[in-house]
Tab-separated table of C-alpha atoms and ligand atoms in Angstrom:
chain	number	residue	atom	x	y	z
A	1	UNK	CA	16.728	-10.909	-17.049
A	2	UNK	CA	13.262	-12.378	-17.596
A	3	UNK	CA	11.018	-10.558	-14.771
A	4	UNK	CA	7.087	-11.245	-14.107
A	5	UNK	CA	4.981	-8.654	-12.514
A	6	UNK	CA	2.006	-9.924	-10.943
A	7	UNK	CA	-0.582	-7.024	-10.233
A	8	UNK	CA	-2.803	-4.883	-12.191
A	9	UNK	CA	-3.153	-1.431	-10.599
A	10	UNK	CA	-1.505	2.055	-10.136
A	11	UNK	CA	1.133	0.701	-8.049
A	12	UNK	CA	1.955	-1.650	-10.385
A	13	UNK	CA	2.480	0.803	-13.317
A	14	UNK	CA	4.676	2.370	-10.757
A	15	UNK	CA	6.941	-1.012	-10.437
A	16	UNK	CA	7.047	-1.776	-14.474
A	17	UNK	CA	8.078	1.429	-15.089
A	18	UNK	CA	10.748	1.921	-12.376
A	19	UNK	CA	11.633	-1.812	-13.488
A	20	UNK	CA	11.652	-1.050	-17.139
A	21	UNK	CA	14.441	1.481	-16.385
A	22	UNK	CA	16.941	-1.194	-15.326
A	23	UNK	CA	19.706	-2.096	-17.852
A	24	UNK	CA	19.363	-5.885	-16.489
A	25	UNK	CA	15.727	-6.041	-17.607
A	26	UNK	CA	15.565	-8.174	-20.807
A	27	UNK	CA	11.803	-9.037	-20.638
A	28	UNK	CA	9.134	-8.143	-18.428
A	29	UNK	CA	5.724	-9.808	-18.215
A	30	UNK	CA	2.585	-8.555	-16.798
A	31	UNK	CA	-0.232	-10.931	-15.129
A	32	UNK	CA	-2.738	-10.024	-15.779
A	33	UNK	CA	-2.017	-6.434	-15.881
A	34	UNK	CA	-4.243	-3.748	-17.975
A	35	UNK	CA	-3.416	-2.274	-21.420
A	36	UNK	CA	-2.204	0.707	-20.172
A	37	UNK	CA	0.750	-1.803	-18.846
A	38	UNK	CA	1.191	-3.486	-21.888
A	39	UNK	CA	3.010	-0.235	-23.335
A	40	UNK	CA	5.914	-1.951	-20.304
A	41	UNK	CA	5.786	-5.450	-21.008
A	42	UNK	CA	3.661	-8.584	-22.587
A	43	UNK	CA	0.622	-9.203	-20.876
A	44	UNK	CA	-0.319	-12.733	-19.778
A	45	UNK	CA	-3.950	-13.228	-18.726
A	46	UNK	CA	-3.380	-14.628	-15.551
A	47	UNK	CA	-5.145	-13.574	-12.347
A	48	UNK	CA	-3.173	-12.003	-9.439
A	49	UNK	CA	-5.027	-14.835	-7.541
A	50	UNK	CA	-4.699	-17.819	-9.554
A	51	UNK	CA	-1.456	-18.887	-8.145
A	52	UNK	CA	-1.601	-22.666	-9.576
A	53	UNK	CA	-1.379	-20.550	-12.955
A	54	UNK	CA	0.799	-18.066	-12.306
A	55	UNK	CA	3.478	-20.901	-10.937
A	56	UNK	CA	3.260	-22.835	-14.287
A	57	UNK	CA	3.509	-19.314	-16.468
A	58	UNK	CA	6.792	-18.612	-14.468
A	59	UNK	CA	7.378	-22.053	-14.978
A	60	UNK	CA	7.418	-22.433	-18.811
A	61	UNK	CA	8.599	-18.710	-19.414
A	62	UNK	CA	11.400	-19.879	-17.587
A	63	UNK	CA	11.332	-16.445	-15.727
A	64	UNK	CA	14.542	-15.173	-13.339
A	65	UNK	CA	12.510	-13.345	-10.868
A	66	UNK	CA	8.895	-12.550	-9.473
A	67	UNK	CA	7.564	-9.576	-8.628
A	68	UNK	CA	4.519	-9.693	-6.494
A	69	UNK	CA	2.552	-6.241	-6.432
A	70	UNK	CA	-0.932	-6.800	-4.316
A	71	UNK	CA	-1.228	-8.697	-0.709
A	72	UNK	CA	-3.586	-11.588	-1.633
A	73	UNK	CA	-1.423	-13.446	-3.634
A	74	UNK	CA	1.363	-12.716	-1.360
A	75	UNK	CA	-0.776	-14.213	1.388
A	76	UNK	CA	-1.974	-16.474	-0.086
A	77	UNK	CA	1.716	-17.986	-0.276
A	78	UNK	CA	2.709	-17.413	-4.132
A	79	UNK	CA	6.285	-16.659	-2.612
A	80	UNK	CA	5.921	-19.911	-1.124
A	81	UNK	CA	5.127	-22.017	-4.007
A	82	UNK	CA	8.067	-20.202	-6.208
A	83	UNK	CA	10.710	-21.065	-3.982
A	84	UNK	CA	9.407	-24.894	-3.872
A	85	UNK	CA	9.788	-24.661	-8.023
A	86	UNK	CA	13.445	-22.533	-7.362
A	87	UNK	CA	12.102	-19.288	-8.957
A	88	UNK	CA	13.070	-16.082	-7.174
A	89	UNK	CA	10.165	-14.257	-5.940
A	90	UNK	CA	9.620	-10.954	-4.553
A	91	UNK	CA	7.675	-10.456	-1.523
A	92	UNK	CA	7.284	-11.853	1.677
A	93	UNK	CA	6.541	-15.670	2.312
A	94	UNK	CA	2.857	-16.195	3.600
A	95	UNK	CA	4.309	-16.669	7.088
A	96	UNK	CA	5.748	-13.417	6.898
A	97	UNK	CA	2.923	-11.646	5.348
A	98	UNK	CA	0.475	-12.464	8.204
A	99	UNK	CA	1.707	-9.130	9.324
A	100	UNK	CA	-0.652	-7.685	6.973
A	101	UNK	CA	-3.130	-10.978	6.469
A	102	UNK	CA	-4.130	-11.031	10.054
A	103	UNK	CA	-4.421	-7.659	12.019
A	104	UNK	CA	-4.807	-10.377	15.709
A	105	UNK	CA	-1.272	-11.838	14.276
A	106	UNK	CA	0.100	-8.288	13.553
A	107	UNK	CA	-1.052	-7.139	17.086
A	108	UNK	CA	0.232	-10.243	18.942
A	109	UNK	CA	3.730	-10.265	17.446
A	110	UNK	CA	4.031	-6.451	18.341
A	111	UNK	CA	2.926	-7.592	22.089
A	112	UNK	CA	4.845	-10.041	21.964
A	113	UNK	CA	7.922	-8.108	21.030
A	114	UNK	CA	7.141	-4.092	22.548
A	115	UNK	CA	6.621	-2.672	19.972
A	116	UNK	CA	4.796	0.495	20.225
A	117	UNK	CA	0.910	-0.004	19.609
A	118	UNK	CA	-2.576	0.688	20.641
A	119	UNK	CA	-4.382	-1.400	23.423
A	120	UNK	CA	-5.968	-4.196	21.806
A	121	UNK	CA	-8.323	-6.939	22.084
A	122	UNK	CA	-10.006	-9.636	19.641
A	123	UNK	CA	-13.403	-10.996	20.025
A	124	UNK	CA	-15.364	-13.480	17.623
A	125	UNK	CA	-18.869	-13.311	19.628
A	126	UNK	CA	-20.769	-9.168	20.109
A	127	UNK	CA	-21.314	-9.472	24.296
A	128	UNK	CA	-17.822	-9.456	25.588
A	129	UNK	CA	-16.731	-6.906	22.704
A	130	UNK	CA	-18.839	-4.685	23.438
A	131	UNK	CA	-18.329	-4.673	27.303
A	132	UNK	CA	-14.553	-4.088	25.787
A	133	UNK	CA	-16.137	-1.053	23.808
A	134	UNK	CA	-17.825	0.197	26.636
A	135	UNK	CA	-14.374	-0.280	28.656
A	136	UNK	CA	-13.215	2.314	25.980
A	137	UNK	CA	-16.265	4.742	26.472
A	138	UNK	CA	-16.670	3.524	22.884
A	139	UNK	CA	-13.823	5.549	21.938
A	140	UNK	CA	-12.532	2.891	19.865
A	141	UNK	CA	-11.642	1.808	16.396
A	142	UNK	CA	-13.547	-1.662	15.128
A	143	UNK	CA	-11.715	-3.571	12.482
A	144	UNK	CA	-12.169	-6.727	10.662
A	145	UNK	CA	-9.338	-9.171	11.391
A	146	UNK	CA	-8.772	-10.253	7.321
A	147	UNK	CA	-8.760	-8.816	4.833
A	148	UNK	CA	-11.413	-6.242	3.526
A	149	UNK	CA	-9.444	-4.283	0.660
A	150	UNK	CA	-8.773	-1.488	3.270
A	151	UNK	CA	-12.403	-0.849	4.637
A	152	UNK	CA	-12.846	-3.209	7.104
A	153	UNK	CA	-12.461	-0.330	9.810
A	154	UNK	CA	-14.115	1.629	11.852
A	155	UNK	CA	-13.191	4.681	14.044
A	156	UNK	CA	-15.996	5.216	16.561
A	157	UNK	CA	-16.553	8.138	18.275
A	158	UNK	CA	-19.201	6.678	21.105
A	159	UNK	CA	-20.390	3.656	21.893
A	160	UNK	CA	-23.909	3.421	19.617
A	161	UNK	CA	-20.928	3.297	17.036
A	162	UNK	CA	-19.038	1.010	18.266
A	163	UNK	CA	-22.020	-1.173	19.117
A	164	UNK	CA	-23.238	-0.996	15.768
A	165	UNK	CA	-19.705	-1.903	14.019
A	166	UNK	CA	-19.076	-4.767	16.396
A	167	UNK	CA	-22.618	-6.315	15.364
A	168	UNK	CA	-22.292	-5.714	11.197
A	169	UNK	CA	-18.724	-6.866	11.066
A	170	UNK	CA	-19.737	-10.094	13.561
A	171	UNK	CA	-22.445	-10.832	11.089
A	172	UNK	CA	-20.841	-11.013	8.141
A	173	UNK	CA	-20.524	-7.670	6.653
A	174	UNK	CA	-17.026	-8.727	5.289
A	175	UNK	CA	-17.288	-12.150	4.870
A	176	UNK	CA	-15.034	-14.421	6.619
A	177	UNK	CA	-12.350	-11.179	6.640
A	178	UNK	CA	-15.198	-10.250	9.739
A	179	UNK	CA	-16.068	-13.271	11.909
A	180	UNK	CA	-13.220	-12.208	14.177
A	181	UNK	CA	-12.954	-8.579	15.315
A	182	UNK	CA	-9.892	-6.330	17.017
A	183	UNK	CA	-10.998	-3.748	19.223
A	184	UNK	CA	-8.563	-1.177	19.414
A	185	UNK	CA	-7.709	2.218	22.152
A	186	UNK	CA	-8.326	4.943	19.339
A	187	UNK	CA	-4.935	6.959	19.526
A	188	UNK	CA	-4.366	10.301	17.979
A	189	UNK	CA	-1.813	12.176	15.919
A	190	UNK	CA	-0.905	12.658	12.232
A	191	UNK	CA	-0.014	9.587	10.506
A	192	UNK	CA	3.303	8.645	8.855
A	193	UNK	CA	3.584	5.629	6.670
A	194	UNK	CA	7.014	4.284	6.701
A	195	UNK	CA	8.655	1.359	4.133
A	196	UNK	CA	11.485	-0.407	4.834
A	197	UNK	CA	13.258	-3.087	2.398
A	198	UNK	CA	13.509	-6.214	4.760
A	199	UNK	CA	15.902	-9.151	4.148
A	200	UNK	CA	15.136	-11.746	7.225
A	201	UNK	CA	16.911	-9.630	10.224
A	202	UNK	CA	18.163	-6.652	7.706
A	203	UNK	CA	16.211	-3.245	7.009
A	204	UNK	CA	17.011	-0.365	4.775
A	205	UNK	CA	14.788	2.354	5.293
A	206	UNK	CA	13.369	3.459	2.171
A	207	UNK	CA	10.702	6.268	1.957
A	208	UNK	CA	7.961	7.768	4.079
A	209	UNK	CA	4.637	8.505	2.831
A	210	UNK	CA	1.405	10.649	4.070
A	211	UNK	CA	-1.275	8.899	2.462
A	212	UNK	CA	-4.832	10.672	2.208
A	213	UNK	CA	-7.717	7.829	2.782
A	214	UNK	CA	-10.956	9.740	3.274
A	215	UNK	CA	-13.224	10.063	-0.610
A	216	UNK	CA	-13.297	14.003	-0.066
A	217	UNK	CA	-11.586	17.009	1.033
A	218	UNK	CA	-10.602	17.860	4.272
A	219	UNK	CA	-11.011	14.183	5.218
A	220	UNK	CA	-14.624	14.331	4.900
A	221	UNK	CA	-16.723	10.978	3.381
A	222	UNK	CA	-15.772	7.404	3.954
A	223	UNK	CA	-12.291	5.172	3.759
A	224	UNK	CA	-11.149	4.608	0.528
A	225	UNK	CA	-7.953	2.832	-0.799
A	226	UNK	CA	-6.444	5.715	-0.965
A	227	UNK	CA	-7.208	9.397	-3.076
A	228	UNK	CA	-3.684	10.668	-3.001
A	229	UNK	CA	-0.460	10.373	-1.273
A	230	UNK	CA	3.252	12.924	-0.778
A	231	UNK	CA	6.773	11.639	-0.400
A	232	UNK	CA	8.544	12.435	1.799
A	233	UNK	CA	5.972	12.613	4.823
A	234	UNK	CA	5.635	16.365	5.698
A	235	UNK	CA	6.483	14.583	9.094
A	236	UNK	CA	9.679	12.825	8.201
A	237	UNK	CA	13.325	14.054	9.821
A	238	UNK	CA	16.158	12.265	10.714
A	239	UNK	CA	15.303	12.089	14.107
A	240	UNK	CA	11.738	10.384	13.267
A	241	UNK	CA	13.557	8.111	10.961
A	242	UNK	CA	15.838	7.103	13.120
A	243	UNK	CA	13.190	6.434	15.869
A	244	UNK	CA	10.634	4.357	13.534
A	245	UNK	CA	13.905	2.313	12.423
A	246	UNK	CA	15.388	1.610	15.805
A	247	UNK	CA	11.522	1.187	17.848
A	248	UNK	CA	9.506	-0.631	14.771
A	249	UNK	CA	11.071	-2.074	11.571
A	250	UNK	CA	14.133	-3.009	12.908
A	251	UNK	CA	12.595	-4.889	15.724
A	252	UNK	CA	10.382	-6.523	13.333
A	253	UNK	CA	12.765	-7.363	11.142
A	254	UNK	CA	14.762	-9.126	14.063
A	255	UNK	CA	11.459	-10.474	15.699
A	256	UNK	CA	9.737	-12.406	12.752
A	257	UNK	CA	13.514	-13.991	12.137
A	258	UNK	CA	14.024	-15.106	15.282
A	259	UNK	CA	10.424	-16.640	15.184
A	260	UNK	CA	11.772	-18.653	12.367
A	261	UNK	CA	9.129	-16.367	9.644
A	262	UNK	CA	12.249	-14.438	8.153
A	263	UNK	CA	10.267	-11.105	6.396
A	264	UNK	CA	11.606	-10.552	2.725
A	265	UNK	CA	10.250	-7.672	0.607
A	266	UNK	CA	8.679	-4.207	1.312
A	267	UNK	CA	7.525	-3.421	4.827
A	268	UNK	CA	4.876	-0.715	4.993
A	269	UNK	CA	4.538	0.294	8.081
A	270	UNK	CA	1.587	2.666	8.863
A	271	UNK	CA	2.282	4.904	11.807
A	272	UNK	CA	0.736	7.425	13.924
A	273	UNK	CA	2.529	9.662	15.741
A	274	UNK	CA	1.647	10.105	19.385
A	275	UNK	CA	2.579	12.127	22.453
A	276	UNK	CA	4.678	8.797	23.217
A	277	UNK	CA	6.327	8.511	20.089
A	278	UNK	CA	5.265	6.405	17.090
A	279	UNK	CA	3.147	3.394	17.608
A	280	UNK	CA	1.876	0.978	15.085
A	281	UNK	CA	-1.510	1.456	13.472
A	282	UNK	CA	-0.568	-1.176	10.725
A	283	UNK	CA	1.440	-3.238	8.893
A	284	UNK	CA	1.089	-4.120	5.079
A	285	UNK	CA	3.273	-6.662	2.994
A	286	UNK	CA	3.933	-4.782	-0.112
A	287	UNK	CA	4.023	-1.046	-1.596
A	288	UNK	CA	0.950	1.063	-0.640
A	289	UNK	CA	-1.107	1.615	-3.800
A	290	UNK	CA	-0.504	5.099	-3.951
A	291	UNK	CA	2.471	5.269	-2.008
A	292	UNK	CA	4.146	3.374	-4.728
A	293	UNK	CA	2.986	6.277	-7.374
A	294	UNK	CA	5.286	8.599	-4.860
A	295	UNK	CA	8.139	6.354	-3.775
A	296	UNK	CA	9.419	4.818	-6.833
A	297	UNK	CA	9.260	7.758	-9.109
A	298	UNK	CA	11.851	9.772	-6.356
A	299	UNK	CA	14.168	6.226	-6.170
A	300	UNK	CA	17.239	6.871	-8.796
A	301	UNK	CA	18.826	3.401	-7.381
A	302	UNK	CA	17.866	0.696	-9.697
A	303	UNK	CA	14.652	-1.172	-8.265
A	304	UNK	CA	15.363	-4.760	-10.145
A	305	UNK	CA	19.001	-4.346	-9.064
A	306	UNK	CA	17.807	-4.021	-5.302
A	307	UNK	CA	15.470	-6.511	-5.525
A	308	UNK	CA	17.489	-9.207	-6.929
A	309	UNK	CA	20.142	-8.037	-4.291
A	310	UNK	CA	17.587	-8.423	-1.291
A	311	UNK	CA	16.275	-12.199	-2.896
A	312	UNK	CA	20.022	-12.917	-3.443
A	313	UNK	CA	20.564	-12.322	0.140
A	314	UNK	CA	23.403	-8.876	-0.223
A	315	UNK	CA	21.340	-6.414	1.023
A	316	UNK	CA	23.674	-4.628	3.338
A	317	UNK	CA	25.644	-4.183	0.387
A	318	UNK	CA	22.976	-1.746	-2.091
A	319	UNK	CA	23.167	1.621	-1.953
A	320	UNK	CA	19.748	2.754	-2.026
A	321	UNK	CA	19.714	6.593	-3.502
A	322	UNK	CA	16.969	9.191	-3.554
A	323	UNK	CA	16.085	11.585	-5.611
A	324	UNK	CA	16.280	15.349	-3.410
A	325	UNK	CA	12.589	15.799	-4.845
A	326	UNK	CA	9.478	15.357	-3.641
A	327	UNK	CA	6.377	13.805	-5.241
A	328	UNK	CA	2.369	14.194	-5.239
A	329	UNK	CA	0.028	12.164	-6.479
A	330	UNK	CA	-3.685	13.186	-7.394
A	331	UNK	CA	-5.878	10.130	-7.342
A	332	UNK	CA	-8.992	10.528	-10.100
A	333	UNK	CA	-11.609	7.483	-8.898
A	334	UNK	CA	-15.214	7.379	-11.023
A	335	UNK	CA	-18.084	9.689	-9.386
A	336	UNK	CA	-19.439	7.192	-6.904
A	337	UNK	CA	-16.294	5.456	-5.726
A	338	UNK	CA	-15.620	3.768	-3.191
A	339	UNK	CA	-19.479	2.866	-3.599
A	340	UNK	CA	-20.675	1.897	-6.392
A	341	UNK	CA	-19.796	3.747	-9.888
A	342	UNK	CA	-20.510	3.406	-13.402
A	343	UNK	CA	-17.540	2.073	-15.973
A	344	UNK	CA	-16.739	3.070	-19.342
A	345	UNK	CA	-16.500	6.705	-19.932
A	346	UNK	CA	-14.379	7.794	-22.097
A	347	UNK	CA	-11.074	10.052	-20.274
A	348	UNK	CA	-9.691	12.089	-22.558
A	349	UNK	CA	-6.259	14.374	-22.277
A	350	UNK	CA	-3.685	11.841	-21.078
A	351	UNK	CA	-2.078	12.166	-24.610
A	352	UNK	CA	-1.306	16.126	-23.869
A	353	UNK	CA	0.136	14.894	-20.763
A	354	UNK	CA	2.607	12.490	-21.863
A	355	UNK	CA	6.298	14.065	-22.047
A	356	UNK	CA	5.054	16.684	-19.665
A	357	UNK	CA	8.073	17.126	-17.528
A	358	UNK	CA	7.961	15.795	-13.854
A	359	UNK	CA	4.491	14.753	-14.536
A	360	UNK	CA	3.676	11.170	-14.382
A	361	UNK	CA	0.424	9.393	-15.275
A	362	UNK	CA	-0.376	6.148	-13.581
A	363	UNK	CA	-3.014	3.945	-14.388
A	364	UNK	CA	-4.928	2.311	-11.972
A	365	UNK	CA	-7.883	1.452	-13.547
A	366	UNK	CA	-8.230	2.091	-17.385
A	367	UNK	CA	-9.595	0.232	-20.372
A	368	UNK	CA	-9.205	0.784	-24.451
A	369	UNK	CA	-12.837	0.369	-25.833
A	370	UNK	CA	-12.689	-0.999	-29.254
A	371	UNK	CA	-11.680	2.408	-31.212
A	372	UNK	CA	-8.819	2.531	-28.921
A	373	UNK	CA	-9.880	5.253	-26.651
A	374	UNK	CA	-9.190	4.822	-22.992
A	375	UNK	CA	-12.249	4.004	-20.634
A	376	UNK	CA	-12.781	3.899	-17.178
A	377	UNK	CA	-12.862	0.658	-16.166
A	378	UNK	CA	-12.648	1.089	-12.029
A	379	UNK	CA	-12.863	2.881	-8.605
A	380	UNK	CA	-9.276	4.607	-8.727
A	381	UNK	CA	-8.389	5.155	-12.387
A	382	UNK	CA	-5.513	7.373	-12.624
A	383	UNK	CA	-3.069	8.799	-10.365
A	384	UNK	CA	-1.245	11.616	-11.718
A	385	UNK	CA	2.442	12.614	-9.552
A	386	UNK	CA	4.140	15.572	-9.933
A	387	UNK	CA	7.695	16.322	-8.909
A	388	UNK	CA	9.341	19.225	-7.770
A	389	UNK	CA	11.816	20.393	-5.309
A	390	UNK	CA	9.462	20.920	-2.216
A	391	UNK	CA	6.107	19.613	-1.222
A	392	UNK	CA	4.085	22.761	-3.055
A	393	UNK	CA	5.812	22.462	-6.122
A	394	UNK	CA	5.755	18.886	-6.796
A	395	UNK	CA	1.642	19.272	-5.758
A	396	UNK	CA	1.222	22.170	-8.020
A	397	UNK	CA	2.419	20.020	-10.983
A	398	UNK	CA	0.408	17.286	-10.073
A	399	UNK	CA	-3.016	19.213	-10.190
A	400	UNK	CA	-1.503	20.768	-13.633
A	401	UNK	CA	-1.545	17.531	-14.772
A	402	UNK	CA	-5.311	16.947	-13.508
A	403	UNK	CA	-6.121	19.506	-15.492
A	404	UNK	CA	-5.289	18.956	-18.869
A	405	UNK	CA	-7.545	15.171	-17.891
A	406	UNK	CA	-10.873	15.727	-19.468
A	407	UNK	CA	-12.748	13.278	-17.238
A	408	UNK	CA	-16.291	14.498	-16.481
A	409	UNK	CA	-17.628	11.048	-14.879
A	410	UNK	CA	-14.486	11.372	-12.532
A	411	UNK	CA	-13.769	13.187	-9.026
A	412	UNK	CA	-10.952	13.957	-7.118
A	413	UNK	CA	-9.605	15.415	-4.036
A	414	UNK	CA	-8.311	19.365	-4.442
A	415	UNK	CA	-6.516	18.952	-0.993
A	416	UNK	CA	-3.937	16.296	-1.764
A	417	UNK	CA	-0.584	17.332	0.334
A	418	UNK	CA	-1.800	21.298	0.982
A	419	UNK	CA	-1.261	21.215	4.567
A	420	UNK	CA	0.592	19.143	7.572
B	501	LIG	P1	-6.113	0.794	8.715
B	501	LIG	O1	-6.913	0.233	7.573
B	501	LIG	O2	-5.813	-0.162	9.803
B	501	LIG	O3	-4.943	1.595	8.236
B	501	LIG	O4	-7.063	1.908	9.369
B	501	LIG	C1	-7.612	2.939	8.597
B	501	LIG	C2	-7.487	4.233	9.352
B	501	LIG	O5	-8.178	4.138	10.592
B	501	LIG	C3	-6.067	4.590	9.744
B	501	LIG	O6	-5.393	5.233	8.707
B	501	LIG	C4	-6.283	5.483	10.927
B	501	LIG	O7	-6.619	6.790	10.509
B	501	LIG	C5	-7.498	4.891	11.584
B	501	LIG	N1	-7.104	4.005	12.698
B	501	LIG	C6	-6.853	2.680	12.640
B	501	LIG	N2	-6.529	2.204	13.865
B	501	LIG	C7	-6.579	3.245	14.709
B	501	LIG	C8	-6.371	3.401	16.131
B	501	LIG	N3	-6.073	2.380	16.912
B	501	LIG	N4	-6.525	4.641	16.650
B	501	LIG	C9	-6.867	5.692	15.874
B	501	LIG	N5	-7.083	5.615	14.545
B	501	LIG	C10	-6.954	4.404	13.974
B	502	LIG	N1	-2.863	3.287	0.391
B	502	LIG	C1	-3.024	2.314	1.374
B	502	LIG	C2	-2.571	0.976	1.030
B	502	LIG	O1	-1.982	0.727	0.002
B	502	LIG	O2	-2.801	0.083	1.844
């Protein structure tokens, strides 16, 4: 099979090389990818975005399936225009993927449908929001409807917060992604993100996932993308699983069907676990990016087999196995991130680590400068898993493999998966 992977990041080094493993892989392109991903396939200099271009490369290649990494292009309806050419595609149609496009559409649906949330409400102009805020003794969370690459939110503790995030995001701070707000009840527990393979009213639970999104230890320093993630979720049993299937993803599953916006792809649902069970914080359309650099290494199924399954409409049918272990990932972002940071230091070591057993490095944000020496060239750069048979193990590898990186310019988090 001739397979394009659209994407550039950690999470899509993650997906070539789980995808690479698959006996039914013949070719795999990467758009636009990064040379660190052209050691799994042949790059194509296509943007993740440009979906007019991306159509006609999958066009002429004459390519079996898509595989759509990041959310834009997914909401942006790339899924969409494949079908209309008759390629199979990967990922959910733009319909579907309002669950993570639109946090007002995400929240409705669950209203609509009782699912377990927060108290909402959306505002486009500051007076009645804040009166909202106020209504919440400014114990709120402010986010930007759209999408703002995962910062677009804002946990207040009082109202001067709140106030203040209600008039930055109203005027613009985030672009369009901002013009409309959600105010949300601020709930409170740990958080469990949960993914689910979705075929229209079918879900297979796949993994669970603790991401960590604060820049520095012991959640200190602003939202990032994420600095480093564990799989399973210290949290996850069978009782929780069986909960977040039967209250959230399978509902959803059945819900956006019988609203005639069948979900296909990965569900990521991001939970928090309160005194009344889980409720939804939210939903994204795709692997989390790190999540993937801790799901798909512990997934001994074949990923293009189950994905060609789910677009092929057998899903019921796959076995999906996992691997007893459990993985850590150690995200290394560039001094500075996720404000502004420099590019182009040199990161030396990642030969040493290659072979290491159960360690894994991903690249997330690398460059070759012109001696062929790899560069930063990002805000997340690496993310180095380890596996091992518990939690502490699998971390202890991971931060083995941090150290052999000789990355001065670079920071990361020394906390990744040491407690619950
Ligand atoms: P999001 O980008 O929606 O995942 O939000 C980023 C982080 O903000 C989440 O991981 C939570 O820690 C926090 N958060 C978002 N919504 C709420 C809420 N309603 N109550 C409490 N914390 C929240
Ligand atoms: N790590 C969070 C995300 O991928 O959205």
């Amino acid at each position: 099979m001739k397979v394009l992977l659209v994407g550039s990041g950690g999470r899509e080094h993650a997906l070539a090389l789980a995808l690479s493993g698959s006996p039914l892989l013949q070719e795999l392109l990467i758009a636009p990818g990064s040379p660190a991903l052209g050691r799994l396939g042949r790059l194509v200099a296509v943007a993740a975005e440009d979906t007019d271009q991306l159509c006609a490369l999958a066009e002429k290649e004459q390519v079996d399936l898509v595989v759509i990494g990041p959310e834009l292009p997914l909401v942006n309806g790339l899924a969409d225009r494949l079908d209309s050419l008759g390629i199979a595609a990967f990922g959910p149609r733009a319909a579907a993927a309002r669950l993570e496009g639109s946090k007002e559409f995400a929240r409705d649906f669950c209203a609509r449908h009782a699912i377990p949330q927060p108290a909402f409400a959306a505002f486009d102009e500051p007076a009645a929001a804040i009166r909202f805020a106020h209504s919440l003794n400014g114990y709120c969370v402010v986010k930007a409807d759209g999408l703002a690459a995962g910062k677009g939110v804002v946990v207040c503790d009082d109202w001067a917060m709140a106030e203040q995030a209600i008039q930055s995001m109203l005027d613009g701070q985030f672009g369009a992604a901002s013009r409309r707000i959600l105010i949300e009840e601020r709930i409170s527990g740990p958080e469990i993100s949960a993914f689910a393979l979705l075929d229209g009213p079918e879900a297979v639970w796949m993994a669970s996932a603790r991401d960590h999104k604060r820049a520095f230890d012991n959640d200190q320093g602003p939202n990032t993308g994420g600095m480093g993630a564990v799989s399973p979720s210290p949290h996850e049993t069978e009782a929780l699983r069986g909960q977040i299937m039967d209250r959230i993803i399978q509902p959803v599953a059945r819900a956006m069907a019988e609203e005639g916006t069948p979900y296909t792809g990965i569900l990521y649902a991001g939970l928090m676990l309160t005194e009344d069970g889980p409720k939804v914080i939210e939903f994204n359309c795709r692997f989390g990016d790190p999540e993937a650099q801790v799901i798909l290494p512990r997934l001994k199924s074949d990923l293009l087999a189950a994905m060609l399954t789910q677009t092929e409409g057998g899903l019921s049918h796959f076995d999906m196995r996992w691997s007893p272990d459990h993985a850590v990932t150690v995200v290394l972002a560039s001094s500075g991130y996720p404000g502004s940071y420099q590019t182009g230091s040199q990161i030396k070591g990642l030969d040493a680590l290659e072979g290491q057993p159960d360690i894994l490095a991903y690249h997330a944000g690398t460059s070759l400068d012109e001696a062929g020496r790899v560069t930063a060239a990002g805000g997340r750069v690496l993310a180095i898993t380890g596996l091992g048979p518990d939690s502490q193990s699998a971390r202890a590898r991971a931060y083995q493999g941090v150290a052999m990186i000789d990355w001065p310019e670079g920071f990361c988090r020394r906390d990744i998966a040491a407690t619950r």
